Short mmCIF file of C-alpha atoms and ligand atoms in Angstrom, two decimals:
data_model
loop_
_atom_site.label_atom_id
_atom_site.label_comp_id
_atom_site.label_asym_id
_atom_site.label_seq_id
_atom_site.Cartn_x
_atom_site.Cartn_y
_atom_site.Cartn_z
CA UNK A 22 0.00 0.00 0.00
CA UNK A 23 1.26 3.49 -0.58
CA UNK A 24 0.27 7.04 0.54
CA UNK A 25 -0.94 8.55 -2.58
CA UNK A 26 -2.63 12.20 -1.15
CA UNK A 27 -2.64 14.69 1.57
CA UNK A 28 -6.18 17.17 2.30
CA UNK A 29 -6.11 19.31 4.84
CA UNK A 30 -9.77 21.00 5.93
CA UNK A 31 -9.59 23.75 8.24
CA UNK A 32 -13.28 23.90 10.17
CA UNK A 33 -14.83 26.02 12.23
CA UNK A 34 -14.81 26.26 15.09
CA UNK A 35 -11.13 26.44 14.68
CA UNK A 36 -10.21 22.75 14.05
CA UNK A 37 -8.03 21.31 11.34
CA UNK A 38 -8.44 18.03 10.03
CA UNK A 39 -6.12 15.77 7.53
CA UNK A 40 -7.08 13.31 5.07
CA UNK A 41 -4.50 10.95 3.81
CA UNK A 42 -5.41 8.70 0.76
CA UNK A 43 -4.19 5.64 -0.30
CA UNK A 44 -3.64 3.45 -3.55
CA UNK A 45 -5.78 0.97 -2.06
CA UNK A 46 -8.42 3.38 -1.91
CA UNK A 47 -7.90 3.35 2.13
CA UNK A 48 -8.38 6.71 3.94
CA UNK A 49 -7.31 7.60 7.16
CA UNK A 50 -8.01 10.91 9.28
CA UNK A 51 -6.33 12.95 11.93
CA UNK A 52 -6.27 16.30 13.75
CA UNK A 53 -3.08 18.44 13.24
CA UNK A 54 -3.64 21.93 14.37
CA UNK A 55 -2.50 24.81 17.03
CA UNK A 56 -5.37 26.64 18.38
CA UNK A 57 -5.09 30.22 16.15
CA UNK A 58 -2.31 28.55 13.89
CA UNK A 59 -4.06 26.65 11.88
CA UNK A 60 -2.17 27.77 8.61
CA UNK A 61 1.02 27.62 9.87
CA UNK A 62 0.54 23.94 11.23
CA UNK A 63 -1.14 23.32 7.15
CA UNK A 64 2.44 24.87 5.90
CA UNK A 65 4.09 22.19 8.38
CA UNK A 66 2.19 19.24 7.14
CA UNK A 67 1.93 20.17 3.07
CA UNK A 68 6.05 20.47 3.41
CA UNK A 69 6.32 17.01 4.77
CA UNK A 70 3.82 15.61 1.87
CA UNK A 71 6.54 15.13 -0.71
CA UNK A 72 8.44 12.69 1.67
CA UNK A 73 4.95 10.91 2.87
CA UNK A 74 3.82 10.49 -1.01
CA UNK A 75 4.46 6.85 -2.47
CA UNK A 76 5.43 5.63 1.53
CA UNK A 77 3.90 2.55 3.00
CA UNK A 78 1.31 3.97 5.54
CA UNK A 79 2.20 0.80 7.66
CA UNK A 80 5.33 2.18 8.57
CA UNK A 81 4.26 4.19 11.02
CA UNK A 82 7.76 4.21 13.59
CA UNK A 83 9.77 4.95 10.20
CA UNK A 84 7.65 7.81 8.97
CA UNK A 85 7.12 9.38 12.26
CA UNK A 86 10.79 8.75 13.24
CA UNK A 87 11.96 10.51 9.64
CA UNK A 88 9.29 13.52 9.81
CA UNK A 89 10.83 14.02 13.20
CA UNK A 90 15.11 13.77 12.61
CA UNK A 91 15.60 14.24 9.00
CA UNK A 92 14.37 17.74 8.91
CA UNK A 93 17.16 18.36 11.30
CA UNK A 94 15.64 21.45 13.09
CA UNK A 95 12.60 19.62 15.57
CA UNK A 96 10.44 19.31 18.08
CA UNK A 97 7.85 22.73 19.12
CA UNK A 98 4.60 23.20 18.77
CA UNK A 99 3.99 23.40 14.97
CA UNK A 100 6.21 20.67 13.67
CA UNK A 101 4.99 18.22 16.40
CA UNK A 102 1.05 19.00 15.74
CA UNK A 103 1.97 18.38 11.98
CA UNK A 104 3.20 15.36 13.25
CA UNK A 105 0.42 14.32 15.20
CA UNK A 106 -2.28 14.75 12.72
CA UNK A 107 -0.36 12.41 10.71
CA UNK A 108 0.56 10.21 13.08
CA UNK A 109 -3.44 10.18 13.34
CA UNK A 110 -4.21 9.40 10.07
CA UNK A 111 -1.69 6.88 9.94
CA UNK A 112 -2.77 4.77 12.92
CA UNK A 113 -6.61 5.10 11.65
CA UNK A 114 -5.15 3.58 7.91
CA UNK A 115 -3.79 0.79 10.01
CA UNK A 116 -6.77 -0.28 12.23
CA UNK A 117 -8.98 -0.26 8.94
CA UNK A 118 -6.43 -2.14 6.96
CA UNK A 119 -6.57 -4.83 10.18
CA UNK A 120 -10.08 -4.51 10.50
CA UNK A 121 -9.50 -3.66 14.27
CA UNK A 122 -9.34 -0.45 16.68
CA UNK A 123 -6.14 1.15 16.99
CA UNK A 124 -6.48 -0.23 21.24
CA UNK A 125 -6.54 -3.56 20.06
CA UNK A 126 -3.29 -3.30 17.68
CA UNK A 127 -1.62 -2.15 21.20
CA UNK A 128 -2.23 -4.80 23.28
CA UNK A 129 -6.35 -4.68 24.00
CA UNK A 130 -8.50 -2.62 26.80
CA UNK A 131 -6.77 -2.11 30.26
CA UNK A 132 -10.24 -0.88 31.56
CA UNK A 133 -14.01 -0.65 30.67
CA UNK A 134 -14.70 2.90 30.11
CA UNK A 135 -12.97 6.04 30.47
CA UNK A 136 -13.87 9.46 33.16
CA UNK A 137 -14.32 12.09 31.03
CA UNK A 138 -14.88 16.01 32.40
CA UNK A 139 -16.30 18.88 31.15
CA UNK A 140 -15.34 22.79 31.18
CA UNK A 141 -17.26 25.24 32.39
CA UNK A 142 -17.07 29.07 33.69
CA UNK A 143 -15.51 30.35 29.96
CA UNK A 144 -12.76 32.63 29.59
CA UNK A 145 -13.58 34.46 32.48
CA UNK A 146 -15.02 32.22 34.60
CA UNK A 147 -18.75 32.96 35.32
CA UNK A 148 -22.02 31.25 35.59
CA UNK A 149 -20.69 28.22 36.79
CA UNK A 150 -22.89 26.99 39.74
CA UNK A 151 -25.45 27.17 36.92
CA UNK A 152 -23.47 25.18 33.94
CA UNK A 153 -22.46 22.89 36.85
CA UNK A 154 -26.23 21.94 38.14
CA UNK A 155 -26.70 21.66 34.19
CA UNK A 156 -24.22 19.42 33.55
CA UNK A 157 -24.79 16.84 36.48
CA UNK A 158 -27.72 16.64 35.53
CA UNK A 159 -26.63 15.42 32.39
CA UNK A 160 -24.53 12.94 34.67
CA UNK A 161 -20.97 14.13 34.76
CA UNK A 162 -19.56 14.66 38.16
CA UNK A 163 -15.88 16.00 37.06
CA UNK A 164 -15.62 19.67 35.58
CA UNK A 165 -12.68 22.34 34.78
CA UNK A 166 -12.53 25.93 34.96
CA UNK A 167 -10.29 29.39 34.75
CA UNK A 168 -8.72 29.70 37.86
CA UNK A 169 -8.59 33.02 37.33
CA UNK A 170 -9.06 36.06 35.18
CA UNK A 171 -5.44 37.89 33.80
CA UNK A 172 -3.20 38.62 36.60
CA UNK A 173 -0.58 40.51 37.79
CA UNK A 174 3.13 38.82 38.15
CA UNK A 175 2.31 40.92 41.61
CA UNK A 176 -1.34 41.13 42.39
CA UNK A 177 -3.84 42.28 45.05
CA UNK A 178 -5.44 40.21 47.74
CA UNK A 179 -8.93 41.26 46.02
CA UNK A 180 -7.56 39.31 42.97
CA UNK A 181 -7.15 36.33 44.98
CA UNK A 182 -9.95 36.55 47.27
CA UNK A 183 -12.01 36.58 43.93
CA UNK A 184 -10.33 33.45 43.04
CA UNK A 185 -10.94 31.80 46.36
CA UNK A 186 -14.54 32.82 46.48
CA UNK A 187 -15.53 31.09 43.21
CA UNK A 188 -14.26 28.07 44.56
CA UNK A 189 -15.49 28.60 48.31
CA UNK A 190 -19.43 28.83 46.56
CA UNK A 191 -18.55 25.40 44.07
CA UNK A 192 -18.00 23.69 47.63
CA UNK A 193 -21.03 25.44 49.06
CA UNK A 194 -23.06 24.18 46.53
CA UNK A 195 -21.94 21.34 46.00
CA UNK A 196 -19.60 19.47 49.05
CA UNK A 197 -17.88 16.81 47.44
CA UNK A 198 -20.66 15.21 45.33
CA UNK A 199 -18.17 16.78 42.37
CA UNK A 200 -14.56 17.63 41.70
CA UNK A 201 -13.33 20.13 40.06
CA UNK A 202 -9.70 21.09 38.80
CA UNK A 203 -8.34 24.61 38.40
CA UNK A 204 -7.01 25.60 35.23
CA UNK A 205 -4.50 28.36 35.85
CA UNK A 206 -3.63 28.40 32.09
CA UNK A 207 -0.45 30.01 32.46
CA UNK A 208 -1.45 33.50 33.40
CA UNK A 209 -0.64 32.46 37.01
CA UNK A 210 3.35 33.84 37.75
CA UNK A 211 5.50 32.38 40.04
CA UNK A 212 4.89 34.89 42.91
CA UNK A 213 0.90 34.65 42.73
CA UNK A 214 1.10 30.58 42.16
CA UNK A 215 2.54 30.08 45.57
CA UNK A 216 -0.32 32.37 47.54
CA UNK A 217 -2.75 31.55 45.37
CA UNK A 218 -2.55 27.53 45.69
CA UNK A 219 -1.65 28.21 49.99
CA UNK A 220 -5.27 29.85 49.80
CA UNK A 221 -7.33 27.60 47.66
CA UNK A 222 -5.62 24.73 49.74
CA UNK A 223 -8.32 24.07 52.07
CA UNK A 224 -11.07 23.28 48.97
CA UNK A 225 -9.26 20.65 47.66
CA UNK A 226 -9.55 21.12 43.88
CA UNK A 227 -8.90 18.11 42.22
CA UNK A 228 -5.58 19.47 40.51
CA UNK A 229 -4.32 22.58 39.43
CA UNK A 230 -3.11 22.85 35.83
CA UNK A 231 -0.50 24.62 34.56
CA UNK A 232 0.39 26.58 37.81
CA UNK A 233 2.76 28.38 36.35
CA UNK A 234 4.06 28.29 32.33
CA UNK A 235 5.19 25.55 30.86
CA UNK A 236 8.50 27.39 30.51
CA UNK A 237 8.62 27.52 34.84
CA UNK A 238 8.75 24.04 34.98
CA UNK A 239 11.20 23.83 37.28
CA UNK A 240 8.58 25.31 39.87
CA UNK A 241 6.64 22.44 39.48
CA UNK A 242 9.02 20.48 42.56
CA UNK A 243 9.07 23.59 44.73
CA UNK A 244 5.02 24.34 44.20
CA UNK A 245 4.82 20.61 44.89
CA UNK A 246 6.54 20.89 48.33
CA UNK A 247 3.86 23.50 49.48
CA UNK A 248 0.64 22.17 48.41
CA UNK A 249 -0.84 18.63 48.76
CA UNK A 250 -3.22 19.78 45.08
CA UNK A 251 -1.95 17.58 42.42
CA UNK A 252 -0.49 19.69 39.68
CA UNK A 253 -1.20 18.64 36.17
CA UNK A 254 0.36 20.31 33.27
CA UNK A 255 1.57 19.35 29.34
CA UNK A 256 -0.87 20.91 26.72
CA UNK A 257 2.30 23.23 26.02
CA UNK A 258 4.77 20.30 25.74
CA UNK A 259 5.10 18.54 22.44
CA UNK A 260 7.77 15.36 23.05
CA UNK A 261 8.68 12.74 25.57
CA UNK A 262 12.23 14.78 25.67
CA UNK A 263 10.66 17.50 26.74
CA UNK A 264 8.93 15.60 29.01
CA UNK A 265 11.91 13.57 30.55
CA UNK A 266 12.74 16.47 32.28
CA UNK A 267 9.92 17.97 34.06
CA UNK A 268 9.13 14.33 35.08
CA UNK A 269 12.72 13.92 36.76
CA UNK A 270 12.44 16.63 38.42
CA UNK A 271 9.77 15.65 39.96
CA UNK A 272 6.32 17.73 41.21
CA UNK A 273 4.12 16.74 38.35
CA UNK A 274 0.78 14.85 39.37
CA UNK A 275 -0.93 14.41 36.52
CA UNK A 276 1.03 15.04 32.92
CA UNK A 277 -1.70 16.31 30.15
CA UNK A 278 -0.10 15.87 26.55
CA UNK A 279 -1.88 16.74 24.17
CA UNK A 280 -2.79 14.21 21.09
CA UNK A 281 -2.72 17.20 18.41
CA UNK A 282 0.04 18.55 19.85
CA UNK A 283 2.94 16.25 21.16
CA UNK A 284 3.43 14.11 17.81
CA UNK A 285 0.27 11.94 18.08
CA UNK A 286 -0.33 8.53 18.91
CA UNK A 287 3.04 6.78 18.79
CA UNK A 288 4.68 9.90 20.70
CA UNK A 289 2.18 10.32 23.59
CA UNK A 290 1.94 6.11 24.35
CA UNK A 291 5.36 6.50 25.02
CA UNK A 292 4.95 9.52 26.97
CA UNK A 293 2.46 8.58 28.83
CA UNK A 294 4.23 4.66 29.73
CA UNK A 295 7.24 7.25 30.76
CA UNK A 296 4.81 9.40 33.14
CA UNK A 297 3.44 5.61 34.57
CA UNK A 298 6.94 4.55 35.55
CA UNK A 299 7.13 8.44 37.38
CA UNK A 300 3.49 7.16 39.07
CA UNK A 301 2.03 10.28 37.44
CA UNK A 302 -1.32 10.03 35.99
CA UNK A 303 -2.22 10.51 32.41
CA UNK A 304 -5.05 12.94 31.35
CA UNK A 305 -4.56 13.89 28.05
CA UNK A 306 -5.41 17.76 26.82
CA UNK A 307 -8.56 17.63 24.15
CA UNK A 308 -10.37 21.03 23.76
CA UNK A 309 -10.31 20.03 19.80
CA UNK A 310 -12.51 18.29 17.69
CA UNK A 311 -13.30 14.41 17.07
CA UNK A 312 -10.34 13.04 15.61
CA UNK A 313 -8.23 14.48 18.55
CA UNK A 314 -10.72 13.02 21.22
CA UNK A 315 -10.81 9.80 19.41
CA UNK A 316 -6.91 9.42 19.70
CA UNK A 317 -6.80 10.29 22.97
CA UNK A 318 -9.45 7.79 23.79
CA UNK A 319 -6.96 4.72 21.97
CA UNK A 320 -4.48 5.86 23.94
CA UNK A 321 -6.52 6.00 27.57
CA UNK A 322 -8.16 2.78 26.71
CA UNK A 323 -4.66 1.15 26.52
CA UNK A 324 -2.34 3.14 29.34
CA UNK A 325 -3.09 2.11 32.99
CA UNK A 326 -2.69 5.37 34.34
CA UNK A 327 -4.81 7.36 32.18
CA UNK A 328 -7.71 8.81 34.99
CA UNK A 329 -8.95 11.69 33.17
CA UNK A 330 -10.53 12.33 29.61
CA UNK A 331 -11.10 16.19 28.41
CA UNK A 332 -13.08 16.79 25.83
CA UNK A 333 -15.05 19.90 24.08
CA UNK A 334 -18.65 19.47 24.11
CA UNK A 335 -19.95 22.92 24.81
CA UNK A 336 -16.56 24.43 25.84
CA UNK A 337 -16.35 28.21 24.83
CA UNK A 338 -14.15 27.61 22.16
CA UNK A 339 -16.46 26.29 20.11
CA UNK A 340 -18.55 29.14 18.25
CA UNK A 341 -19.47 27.92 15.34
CA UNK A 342 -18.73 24.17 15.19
CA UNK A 343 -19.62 21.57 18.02
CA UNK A 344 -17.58 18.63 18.63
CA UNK A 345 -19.86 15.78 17.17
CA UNK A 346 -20.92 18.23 14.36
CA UNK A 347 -18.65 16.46 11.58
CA UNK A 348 -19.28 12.96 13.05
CA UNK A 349 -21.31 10.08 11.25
CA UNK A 350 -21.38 7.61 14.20
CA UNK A 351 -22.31 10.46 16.83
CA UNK A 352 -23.88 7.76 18.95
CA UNK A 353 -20.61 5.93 19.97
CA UNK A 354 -19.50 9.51 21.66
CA UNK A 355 -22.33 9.07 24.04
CA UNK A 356 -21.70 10.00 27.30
CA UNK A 357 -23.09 7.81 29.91
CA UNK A 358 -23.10 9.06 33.79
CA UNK A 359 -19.72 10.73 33.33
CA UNK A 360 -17.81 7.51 31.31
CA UNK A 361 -17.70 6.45 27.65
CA UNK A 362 -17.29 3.14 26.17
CA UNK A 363 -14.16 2.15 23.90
CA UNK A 364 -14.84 3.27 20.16
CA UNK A 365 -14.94 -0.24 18.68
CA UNK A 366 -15.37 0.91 14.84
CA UNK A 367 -11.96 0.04 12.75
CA UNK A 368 -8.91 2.39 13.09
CA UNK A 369 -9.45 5.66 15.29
CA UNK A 370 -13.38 4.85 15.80
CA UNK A 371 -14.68 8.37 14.52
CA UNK A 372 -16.40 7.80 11.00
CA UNK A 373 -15.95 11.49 9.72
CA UNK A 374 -18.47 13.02 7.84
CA UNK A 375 -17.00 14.44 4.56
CA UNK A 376 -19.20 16.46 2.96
CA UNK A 377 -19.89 18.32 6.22
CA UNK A 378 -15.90 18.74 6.50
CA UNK A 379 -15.68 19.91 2.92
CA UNK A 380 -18.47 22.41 3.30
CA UNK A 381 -17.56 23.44 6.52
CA UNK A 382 -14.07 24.29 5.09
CA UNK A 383 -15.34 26.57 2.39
CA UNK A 384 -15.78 28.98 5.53
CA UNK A 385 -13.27 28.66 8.22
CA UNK A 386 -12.45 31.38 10.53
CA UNK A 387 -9.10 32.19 11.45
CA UNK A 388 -9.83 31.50 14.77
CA UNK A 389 -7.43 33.61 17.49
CA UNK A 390 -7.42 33.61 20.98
CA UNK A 391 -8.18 36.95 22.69
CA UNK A 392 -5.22 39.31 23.09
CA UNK A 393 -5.49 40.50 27.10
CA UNK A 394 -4.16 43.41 28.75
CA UNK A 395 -2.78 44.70 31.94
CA UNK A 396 -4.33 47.60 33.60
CA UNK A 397 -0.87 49.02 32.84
CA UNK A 398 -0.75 48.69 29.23
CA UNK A 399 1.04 45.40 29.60
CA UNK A 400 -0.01 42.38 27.37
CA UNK A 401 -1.29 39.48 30.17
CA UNK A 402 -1.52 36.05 29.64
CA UNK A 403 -4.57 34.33 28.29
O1 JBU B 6 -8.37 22.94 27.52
C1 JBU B 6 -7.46 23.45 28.20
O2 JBU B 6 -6.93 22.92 29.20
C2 JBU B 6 -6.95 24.77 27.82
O3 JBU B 6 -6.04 25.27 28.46
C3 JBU B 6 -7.52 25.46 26.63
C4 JBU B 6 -6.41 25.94 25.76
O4 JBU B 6 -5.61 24.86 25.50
C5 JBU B 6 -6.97 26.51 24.47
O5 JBU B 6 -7.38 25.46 23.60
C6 JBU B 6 -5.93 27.37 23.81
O6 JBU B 6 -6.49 27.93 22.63
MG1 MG B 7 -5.32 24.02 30.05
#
């Protein structure tokens, strides 16, 4: 078999997704994309088509281990969601060649179902005692959030308060028939992290998320030392040599690569078997569409320390395009009292629906994330 083409669709909401054909008429889809780089992660994947054109999809190690080395310059968060997406499409190829699930060609089910979560609160986290009610309701028990709005590298105790109050009414309302983690999303710094987490202590969210930047790593240990809250962190880390180190070091919880980002399948089984031997849990980052989720779900379904499952379904991101929206067999993404079920369907599991992708892509936004500011003039983190 040989790879004959290479489509990329970019879809709103701001999604990417690959097709790779084959001369056995084959097809096989992933996910490559950087939320608000779509394009550039399109350049990344359409300059790595001439190599992939006439090579044997089966030879998935070779091809990923070539995209990565023989381009010399590697690694970051472009070349390795190019990667990914292929890496996707690859493993999909495979499992419908075999007539089997991607879990099964690596070694079969280590559990039943998986936990998923949901987000709620939005950018600037609001309305959540009401999206939470909604959404146990609908039988999830797990949820994310903002930690906080922007923030100073210095900020006032009325900042934090605000951030401890939020949490203080979740508990109120809810005791501990829920958990909940705390995404700081990086616009935490160093100074703040320390008093912020010492406050928020005594409500024991269920893990705080990138505490600091992924490029403060090293505070992981030292955060670690002051506060029993697991810290989980990774969306912003795109190998398992990147990886190596924070894990060393030590402090990480719960490690959060994500699928789209950190070279796909092949590179986050291996990052995720390195994070087991560490004892740190696997939760992988999915605020993307259904080929992303569906990876992540072959990797959970095979990786005993996977815990947690993110995906987007009603996240704030997605204006314009919902997760299921370019889905066939929408029915296998059920979500059933907070768990799914292995997808069972050949390859990835996701049957995408091409004609919605195609039509979708006539429009696509270029999605970007918001650009925030200090009261000072300063640009803050997102
Ligand atoms: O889902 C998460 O944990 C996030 O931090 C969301 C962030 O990754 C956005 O997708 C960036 O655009
Ligand atoms: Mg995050």
């Amino acid at each position: 078999m040989k790879i004959t083409k290479l489509t990329t669709y970019r879809v709103p909401p701001r999604w990417m997704l690959l097709k790779i054909e084959t001369d056995e008429g084959v097809v096989g889809w992933g996910e490559p994309v950087i939320e608000g780089r779509a394009r550039t992660v399109e350049t990344a994947v359409q300059e790595m088509e001439p190599f992939l054109i006439g090579q044997d999809p089966a030879r998935i190690n070779d091809l990923w281990q070539t995209m990565y080395r023989a381009g010399f310059y590697r690694g970051g968060a472009i070349l390795m969601s190019a990667i990914a997406g292929i890496d996707q499409a690859l493993w999909d190829i495979k499992g419908k060649v075999m007539g089997q699930p991607v879990y099964e060609l690596l070694g079969g089910l280590v559990r039943d179902r998986m936990k998923m979560y949901s987000w709620v609160g939005g950018d600037r986290p609001s309305d959540i005692i009401e999206q939470i009610t909604t959404l146990k309701k609908g039988g999830f028990d797990t949820f994310k959030m903002n930690g906080t709005e922007e923030l100073g590298m210095l900020d006032t105790s009325a900042k934090v308060d605000e951030a401890v109050r939020r949490v203080a009414e979740i508990r109120a309302a809810f005791g501990n028939t829920i958990e909940f983690g705390l995404d700081f999303h990086g616009r935490v710094a160093a100074p703040m992290a320390k008093v912020l987490m010492r406050e928020l202590e005594p409500f024991r969210p269920l893990f705080i998320e990138e505490p600091v930047l992924a490029e403060q790593a090293e505070y992981y240990p030292r955060l670690a030392e002051m506060t029993s809250i697991p810290i989980a962190a990774g969306e912003r880390m795109y190998s398992r040599f990147e990886f190596k180190n924070v894990f060393a070091a030590g402090g990480l919880s719960i490690v959060q690569p994500d699928l789209s980002h950190a070279g796909g399948i092949t590179e986050c089984l291996k990052i995720a078997a390195m994070a087991e031997a560490y004892d740190i849990a696997l939760a992988p980052h999915c605020p993307l569409g259904p080929v992303a989720l569906a990876a992540c779900l072959q990797v959970d379904f095979v990786s005993y320390n996977a815990v947690l499952q993110e995906q987007s379904m009603g996240i704030h991101y997605n204006r314009g395009g919902e997760l299921l929206d370019y889905v066939i067999n929408k029915e296998d993404f059920k979500i059933t009292d907070g768990y799914i079920k292995p997808l069972t369907k050949p390859g990835l599991g996701v049957e995408v629906d091409e004609e919605r992708v195609i039509a979708a892509s006539k429009n696509a936004p270029d999605w970007r994330n918001p650009v925030w500011r200090h009261a000072d003039g300063s640009v803050a983190e997102w």
